[in-house]
Coordinates of N, CA and C in Angstrom, one line a residue:
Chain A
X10 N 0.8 -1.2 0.0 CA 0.0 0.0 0.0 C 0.9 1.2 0.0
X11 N -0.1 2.4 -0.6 CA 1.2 3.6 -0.8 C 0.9 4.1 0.6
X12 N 2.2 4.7 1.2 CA 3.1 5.2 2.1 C 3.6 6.4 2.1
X13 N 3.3 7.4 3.4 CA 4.2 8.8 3.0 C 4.9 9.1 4.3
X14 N 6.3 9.0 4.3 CA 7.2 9.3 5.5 C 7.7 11.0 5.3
X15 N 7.4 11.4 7.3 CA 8.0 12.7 6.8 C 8.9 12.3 8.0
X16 N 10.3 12.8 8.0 CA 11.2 12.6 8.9 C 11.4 14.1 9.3
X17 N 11.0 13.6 11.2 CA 11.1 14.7 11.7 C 9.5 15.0 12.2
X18 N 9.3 15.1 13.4 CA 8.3 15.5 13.6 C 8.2 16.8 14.0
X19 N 9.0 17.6 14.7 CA 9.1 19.3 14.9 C 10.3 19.7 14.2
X20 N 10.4 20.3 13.6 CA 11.7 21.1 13.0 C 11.8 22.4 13.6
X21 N 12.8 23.1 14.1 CA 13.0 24.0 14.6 C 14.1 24.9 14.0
X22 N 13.8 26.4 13.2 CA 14.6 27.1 12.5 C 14.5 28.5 12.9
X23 N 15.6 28.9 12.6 CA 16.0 30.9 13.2 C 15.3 31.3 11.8
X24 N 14.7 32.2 12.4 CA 14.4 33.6 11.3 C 15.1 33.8 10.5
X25 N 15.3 33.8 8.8 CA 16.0 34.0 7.7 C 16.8 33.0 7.3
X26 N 16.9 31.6 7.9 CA 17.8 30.6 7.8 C 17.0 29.5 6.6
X27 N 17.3 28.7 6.6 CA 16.9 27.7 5.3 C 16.4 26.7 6.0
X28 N 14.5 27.2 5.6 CA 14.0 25.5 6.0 C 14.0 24.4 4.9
X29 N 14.0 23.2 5.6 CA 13.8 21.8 4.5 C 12.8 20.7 5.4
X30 N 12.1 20.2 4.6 CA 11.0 19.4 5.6 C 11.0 18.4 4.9
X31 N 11.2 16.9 5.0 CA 11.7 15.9 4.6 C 9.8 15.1 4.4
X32 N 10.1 14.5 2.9 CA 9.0 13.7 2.6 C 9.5 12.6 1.4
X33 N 9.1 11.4 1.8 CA 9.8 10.4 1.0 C 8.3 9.1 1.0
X34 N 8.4 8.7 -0.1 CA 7.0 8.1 -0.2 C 7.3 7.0 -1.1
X35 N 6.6 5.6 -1.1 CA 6.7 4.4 -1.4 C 5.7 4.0 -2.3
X36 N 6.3 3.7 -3.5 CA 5.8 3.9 -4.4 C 6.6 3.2 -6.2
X37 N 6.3 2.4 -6.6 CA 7.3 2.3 -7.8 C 7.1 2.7 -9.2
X38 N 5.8 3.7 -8.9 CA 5.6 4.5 -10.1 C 5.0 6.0 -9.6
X39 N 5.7 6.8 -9.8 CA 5.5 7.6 -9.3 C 3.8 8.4 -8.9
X40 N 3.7 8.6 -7.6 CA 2.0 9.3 -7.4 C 1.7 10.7 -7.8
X41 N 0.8 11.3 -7.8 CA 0.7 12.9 -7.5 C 1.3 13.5 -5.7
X42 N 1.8 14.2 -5.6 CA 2.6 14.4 -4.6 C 2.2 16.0 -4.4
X43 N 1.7 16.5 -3.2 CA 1.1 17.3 -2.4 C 1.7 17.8 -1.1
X44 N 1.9 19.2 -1.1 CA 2.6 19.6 0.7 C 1.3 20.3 0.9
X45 N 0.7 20.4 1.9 CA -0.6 21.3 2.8 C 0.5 21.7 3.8
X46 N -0.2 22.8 4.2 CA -0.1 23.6 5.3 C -1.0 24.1 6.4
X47 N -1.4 23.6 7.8 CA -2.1 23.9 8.6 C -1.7 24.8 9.6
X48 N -2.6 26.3 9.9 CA -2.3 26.4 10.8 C -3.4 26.8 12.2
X49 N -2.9 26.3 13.3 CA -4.0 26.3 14.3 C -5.3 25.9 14.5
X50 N -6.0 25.5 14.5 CA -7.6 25.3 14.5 C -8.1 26.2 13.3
X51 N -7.0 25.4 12.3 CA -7.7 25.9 10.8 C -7.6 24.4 10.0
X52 N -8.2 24.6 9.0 CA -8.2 23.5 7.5 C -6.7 23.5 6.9
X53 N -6.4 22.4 6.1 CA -4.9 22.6 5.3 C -5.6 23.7 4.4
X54 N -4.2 24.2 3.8 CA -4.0 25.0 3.2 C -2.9 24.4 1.7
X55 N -3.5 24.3 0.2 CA -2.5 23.5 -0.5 C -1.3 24.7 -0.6
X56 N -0.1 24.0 -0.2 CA 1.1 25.1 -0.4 C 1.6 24.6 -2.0
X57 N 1.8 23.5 -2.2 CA 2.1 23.2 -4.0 C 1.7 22.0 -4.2
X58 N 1.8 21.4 -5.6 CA 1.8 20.5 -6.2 C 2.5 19.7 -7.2
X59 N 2.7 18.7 -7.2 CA 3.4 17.7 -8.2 C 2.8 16.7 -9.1
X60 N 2.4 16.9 -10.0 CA 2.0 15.7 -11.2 C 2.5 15.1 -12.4
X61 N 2.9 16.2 -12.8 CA 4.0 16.0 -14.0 C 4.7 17.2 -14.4
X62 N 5.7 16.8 -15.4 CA 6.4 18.1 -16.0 C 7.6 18.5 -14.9
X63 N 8.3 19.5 -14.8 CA 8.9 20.1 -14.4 C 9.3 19.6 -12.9
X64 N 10.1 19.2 -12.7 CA 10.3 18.3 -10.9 C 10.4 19.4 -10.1
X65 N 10.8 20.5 -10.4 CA 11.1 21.3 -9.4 C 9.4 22.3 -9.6
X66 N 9.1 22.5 -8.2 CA 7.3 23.0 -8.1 C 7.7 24.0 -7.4
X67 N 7.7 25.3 -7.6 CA 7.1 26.3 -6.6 C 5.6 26.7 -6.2
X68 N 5.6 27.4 -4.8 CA 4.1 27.3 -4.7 C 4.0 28.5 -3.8
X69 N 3.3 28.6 -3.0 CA 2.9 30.1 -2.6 C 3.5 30.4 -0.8
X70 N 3.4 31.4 -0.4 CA 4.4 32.0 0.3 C 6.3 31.7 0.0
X71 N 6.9 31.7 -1.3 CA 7.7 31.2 -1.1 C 8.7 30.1 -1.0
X72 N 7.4 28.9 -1.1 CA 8.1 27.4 -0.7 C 8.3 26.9 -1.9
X73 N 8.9 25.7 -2.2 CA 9.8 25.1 -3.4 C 9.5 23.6 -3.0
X74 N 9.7 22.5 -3.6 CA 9.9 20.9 -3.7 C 10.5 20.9 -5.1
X75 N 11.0 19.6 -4.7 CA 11.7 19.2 -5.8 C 11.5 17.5 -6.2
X76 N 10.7 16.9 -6.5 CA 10.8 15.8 -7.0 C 11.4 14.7 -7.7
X77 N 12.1 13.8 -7.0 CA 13.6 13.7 -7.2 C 12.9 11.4 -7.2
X78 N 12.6 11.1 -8.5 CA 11.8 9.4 -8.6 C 13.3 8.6 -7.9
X79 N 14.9 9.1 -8.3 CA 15.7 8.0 -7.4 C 15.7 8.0 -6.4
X80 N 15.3 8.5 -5.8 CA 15.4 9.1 -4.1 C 13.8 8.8 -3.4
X81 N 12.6 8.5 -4.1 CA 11.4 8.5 -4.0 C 11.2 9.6 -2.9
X82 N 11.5 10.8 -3.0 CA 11.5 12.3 -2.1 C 10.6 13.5 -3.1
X83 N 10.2 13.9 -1.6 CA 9.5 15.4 -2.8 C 9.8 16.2 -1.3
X84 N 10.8 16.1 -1.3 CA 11.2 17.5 0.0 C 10.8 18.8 -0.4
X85 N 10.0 19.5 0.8 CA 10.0 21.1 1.2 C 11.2 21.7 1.3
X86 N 11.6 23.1 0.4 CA 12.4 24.0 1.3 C 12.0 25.5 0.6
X87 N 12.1 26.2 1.5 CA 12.4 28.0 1.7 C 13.7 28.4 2.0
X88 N 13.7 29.5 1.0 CA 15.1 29.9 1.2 C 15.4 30.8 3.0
X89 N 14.6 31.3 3.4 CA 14.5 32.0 4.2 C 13.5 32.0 4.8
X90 N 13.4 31.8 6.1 CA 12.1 31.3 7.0 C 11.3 32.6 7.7
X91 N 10.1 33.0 7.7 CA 9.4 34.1 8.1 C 9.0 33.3 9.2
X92 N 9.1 34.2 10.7 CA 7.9 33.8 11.5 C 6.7 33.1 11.4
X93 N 5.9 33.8 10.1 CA 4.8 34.0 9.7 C 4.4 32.4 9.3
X94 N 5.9 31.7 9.5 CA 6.0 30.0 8.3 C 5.5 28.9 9.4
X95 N 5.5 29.5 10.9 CA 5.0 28.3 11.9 C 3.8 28.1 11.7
X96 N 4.3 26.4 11.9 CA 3.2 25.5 10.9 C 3.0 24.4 11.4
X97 N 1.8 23.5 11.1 CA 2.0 22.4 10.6 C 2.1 21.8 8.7
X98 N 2.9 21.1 8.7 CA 3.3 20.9 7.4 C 3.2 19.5 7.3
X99 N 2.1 19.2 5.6 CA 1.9 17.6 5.9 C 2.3 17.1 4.4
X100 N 3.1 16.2 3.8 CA 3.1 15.9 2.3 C 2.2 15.2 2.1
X101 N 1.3 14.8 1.5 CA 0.3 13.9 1.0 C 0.6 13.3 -0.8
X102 N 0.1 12.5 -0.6 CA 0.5 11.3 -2.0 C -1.2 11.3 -2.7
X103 N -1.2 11.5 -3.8 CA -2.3 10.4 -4.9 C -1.7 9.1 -5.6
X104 N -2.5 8.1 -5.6 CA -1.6 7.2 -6.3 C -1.7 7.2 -7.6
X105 N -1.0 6.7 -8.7 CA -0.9 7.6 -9.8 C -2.2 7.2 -10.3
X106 N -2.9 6.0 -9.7 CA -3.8 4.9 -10.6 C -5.2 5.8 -9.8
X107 N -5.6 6.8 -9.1 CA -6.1 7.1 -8.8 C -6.4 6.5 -7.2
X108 N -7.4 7.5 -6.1 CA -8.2 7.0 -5.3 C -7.9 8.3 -4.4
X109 N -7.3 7.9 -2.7 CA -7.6 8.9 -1.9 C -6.1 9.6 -1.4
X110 N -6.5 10.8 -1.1 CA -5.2 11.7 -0.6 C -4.9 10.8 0.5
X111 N -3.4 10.2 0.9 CA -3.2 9.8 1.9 C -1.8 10.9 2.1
X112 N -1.8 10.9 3.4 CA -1.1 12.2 4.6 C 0.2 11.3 5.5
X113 N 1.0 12.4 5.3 CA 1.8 12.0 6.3 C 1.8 11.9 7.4
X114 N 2.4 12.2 8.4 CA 2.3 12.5 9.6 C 2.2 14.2 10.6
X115 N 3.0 14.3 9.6 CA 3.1 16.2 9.6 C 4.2 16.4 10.3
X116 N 4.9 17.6 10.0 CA 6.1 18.0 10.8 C 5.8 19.4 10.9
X117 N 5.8 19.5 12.4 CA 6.1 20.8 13.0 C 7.1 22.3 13.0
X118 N 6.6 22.9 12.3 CA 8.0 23.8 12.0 C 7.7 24.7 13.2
X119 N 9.1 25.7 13.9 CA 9.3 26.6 14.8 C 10.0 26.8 14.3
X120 N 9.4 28.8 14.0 CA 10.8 29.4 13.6 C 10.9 31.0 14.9
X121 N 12.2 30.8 15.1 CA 12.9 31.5 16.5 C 13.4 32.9 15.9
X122 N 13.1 33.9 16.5 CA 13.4 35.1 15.8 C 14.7 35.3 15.9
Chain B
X2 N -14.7 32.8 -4.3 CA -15.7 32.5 -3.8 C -15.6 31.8 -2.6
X3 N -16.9 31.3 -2.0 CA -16.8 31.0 -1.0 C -15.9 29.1 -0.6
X4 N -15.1 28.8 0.2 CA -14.8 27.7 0.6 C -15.9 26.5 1.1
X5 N -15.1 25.7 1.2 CA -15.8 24.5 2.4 C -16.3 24.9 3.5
X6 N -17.5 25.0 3.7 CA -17.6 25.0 5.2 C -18.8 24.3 5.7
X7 N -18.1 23.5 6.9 CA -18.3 22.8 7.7 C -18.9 23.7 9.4
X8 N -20.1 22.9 9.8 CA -20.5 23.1 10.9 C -21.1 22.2 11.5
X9 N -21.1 21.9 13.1 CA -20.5 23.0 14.1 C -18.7 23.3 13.9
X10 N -18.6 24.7 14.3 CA -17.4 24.6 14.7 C -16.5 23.9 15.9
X11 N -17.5 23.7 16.6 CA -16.7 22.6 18.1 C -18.2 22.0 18.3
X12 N -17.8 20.9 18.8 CA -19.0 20.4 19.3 C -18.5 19.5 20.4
X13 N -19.1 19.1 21.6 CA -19.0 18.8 22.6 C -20.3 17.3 23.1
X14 N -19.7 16.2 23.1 CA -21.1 15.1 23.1 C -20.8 14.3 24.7
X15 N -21.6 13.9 25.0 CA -21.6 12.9 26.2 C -21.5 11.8 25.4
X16 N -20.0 10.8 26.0 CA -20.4 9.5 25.8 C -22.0 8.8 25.4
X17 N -22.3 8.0 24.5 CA -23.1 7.8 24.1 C -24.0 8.3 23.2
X18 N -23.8 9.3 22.9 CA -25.0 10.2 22.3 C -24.7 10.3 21.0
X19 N -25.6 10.7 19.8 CA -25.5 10.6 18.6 C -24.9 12.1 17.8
X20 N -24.2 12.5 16.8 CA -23.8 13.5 16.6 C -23.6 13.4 14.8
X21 N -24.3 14.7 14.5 CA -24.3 15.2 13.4 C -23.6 16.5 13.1
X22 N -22.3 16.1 11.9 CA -21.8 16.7 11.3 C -21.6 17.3 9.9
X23 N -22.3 18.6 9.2 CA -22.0 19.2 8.0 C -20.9 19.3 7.2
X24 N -21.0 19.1 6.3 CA -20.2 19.9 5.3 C -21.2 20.7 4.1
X25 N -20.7 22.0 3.5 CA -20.7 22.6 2.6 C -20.1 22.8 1.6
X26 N -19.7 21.9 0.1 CA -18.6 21.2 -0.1 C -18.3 23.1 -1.2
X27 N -17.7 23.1 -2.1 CA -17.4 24.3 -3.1 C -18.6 24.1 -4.1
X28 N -19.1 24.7 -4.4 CA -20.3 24.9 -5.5 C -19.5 24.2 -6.9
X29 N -20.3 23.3 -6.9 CA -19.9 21.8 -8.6 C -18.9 21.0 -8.1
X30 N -18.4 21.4 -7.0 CA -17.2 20.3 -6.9 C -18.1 18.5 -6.5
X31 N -17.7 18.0 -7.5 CA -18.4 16.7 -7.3 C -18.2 15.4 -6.5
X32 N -16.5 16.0 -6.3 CA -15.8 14.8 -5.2 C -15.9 15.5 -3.8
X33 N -16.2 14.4 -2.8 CA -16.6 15.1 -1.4 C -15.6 13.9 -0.8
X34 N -14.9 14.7 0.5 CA -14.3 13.3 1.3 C -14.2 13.9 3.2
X35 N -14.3 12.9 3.4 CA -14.2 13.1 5.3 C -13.0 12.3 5.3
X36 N -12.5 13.2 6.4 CA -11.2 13.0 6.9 C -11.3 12.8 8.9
X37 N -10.7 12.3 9.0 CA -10.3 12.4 11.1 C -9.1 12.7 11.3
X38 N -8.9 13.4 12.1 CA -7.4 13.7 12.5 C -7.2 14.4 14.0
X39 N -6.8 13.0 14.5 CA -6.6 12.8 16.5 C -5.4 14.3 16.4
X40 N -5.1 14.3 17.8 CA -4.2 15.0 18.1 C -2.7 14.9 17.6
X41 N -2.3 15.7 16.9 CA -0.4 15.4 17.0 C -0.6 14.6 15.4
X42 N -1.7 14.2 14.6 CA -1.6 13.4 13.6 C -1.5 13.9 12.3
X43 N -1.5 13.3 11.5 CA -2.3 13.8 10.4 C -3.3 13.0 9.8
X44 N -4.4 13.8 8.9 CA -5.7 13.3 8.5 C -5.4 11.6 8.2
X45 N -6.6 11.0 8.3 CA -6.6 9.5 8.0 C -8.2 9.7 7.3
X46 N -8.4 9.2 6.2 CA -9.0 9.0 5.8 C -10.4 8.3 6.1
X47 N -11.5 8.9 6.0 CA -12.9 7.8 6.1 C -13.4 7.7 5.2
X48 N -14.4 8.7 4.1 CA -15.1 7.8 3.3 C -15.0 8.8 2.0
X49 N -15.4 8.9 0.8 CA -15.3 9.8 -0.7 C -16.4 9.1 -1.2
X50 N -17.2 10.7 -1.4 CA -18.4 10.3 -2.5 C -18.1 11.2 -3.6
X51 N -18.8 10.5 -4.8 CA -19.0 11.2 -5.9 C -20.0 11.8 -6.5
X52 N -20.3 13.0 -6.4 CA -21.7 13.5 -6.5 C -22.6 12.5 -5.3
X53 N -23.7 11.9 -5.6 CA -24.6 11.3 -4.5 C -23.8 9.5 -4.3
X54 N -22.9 9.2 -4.7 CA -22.6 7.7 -4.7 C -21.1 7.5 -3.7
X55 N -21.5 7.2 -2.9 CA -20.0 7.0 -1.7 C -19.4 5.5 -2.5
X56 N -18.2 6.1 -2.8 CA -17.6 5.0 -3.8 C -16.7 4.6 -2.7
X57 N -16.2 5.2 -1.6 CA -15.4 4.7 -0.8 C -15.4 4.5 1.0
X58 N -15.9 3.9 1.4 CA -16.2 3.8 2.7 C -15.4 3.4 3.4
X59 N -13.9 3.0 3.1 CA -13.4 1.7 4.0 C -12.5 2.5 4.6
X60 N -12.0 3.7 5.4 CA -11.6 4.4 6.2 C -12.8 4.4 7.3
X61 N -14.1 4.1 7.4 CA -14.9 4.4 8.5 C -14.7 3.5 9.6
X62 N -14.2 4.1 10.8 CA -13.7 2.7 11.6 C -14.2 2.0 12.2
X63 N -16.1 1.6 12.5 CA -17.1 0.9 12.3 C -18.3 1.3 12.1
X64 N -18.9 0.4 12.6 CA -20.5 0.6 12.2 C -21.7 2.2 12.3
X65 N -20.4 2.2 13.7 CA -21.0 3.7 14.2 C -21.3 4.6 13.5
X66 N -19.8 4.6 12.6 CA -19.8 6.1 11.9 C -20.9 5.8 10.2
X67 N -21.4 7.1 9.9 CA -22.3 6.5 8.9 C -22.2 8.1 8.0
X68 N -21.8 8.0 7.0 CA -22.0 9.5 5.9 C -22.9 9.3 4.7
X69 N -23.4 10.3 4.2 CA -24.4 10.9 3.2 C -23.9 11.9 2.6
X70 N -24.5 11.6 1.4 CA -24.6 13.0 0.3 C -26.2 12.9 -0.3
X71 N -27.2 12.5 -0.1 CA -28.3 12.6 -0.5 C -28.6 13.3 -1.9
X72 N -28.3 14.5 -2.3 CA -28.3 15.3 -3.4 C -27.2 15.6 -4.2
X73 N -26.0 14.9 -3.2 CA -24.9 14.9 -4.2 C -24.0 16.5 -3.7
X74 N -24.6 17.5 -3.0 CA -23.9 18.5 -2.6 C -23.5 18.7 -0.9
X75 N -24.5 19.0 -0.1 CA -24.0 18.7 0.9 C -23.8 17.7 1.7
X76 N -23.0 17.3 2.7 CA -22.7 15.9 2.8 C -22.6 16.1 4.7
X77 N -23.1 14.8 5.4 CA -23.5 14.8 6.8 C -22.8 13.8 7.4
X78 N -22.2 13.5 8.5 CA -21.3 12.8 9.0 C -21.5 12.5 10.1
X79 N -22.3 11.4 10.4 CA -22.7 10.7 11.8 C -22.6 9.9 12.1
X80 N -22.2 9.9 13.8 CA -21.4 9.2 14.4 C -22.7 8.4 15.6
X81 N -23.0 7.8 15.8 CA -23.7 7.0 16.5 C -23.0 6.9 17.8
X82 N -23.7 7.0 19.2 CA -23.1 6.1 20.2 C -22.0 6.6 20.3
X83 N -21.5 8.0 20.3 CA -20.2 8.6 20.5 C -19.1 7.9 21.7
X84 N -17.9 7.9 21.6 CA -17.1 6.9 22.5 C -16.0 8.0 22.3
X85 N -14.9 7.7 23.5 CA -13.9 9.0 24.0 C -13.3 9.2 22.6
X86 N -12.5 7.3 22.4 CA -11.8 7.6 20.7 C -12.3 8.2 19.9
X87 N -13.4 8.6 19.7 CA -14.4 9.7 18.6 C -13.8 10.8 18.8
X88 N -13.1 11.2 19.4 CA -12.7 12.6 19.9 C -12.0 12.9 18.8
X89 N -11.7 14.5 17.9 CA -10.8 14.5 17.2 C -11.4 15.3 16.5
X90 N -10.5 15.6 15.3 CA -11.0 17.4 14.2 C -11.5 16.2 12.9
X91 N -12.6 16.3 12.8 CA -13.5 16.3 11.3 C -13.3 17.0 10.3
X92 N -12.0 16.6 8.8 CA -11.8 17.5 8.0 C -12.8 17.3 6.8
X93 N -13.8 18.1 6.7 CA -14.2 17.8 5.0 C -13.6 18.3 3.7
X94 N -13.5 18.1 2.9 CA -12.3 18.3 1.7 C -13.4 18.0 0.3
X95 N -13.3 19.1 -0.9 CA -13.9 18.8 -2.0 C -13.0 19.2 -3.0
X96 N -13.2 18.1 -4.1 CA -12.4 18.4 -5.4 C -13.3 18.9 -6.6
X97 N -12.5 19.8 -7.4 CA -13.1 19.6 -8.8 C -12.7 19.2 -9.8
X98 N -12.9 19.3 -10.9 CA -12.1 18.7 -12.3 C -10.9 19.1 -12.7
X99 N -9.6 17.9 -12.2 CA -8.6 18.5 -13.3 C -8.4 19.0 -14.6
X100 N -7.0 18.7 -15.0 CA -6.9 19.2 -16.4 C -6.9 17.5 -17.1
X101 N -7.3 17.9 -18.2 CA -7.3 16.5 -18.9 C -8.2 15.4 -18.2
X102 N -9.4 15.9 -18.1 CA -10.3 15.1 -17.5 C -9.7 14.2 -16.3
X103 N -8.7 14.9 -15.9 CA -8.3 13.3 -14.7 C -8.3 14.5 -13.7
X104 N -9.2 14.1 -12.7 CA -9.4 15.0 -11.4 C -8.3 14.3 -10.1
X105 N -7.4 13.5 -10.4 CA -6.3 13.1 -9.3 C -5.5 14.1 -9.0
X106 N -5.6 15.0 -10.6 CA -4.3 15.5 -10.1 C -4.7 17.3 -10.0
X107 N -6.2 17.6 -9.3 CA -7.2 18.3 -8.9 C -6.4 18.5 -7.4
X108 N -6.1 19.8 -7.0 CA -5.8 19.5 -5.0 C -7.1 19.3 -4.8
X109 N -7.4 18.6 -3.2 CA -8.6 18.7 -2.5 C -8.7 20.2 -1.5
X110 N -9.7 21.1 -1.8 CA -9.8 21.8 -0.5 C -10.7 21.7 0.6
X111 N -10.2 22.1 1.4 CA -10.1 21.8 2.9 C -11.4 22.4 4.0
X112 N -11.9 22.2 4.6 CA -12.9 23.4 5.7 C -11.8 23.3 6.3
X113 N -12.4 24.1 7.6 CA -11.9 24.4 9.0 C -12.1 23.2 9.8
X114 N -12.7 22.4 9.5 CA -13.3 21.0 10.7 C -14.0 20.9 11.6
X115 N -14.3 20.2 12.0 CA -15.2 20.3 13.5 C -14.8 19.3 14.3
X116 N -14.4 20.3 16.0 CA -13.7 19.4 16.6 C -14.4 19.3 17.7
X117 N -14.9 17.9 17.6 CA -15.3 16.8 18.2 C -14.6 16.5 19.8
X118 N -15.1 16.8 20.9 CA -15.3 16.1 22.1 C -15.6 15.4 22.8
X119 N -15.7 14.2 23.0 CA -16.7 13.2 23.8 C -15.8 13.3 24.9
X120 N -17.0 13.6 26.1 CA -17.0 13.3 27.5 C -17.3 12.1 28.2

């Protein structure tokens, strides 16, 4: 069954430093690949997306993945971390054959002024 | 336009009691899905309808829980016989049509949830 590991459950980053949020997912043909962003006693929020074309995805506030099939990874990173970026952060998979969003576990970002 | 939205915003049940939860999914979005997500987690999936036809149930983690789309737009999520483990945020999520007729690769959006107490 497909599988999405995020390594790292809180990440902890200074103001202006370089976040990376680890997602690696199991799989031998590649799925649609998804980062959400929650925050607080809110709904996700889609930060980007991956289906085809171009491996490297930018998406909004900022954030970047890069989908990388040797590695089965579609890591998060920002060049420079706002306050504004504490989160919860979750990768989610489609299988390529279709069915349901399945979620990682989520990783916690803190970013320290 | 307007999002998903789901109500109650919090809801609060005594062990035992029965509990009805809304969604408002995006206007034409045809895929509808419930999600649960305990504390510290992330979502795990319960059931996806398609317009009025729940093509997927097998995330519901028994008998108790029971969902509807009657008309195919708004969709209700009831929980029978509430128990502590019920406790937890109710996400509803709606998709529309991707590109190239294949709606997988459509994001799902999200409500706010409703989070669920049993005492």
């Amino acid at each position: 069954a497909q599988s999405v590991t995020q390594l790292g459950s809180h990440v902890s980053v200074s103001e202006g430093a370089l976040v990376l949020l680890r997602c690696n997912y199991s799989s031998s043909v590649p799925p649609y690949l998804f980062w959400y962003v929650q925050y607080p006693n809110q709904g996700l929020q889609l930060l980007l997306k991956y289906t085809t074309g171009a491996t490297l995805v930018k998406g909004i506030n900022g954030f970047e993945a890069e989908f990388k099939k040797s590695e089965t990874s579609f890591h998060l990173t920002k060049p420079s971390a706002h306050m504004s970026d504490a989160a919860e952060y979750f990768c989610a998979v489609i299988p390529h054959q279709g069915g349901k969003l399945i979620f990682g576990q989520g990783t916690e970002l803190s970013v320290k002024p | 336009g307007a999002g998903v939205s789901q109500s109650p915003r919090y809801k609060v049940a005594k062990r035992g009691q029965d509990v009805a939860l809304r969604c408002d999914p995006i206007s034409g979005h045809v895929s509808l899905f419930w999600y649960q997500q305990a504390l510290g987690q992330g979502p795990e999936f319960l059931t996806y309808f398609q317009n009025e036809a729940q093509l997927d149930k097998s995330g519901l983690p028994s008998d108790r829980f029971f969902a509807e789309r009657p008309e195919g737009s708004v969709s209700t999520l009831k929980i029978q016989r509430t128990q502590q483990e019920d406790s937890a945020v109710y996400l509803c999520a709606s998709r529309g049509t991707g590109t190239g007729g294949n709606s997988y690769n459509s994001p799902l959006h999200f409500g706010n949830g409703t989070r669920l107490t049993v005492t």
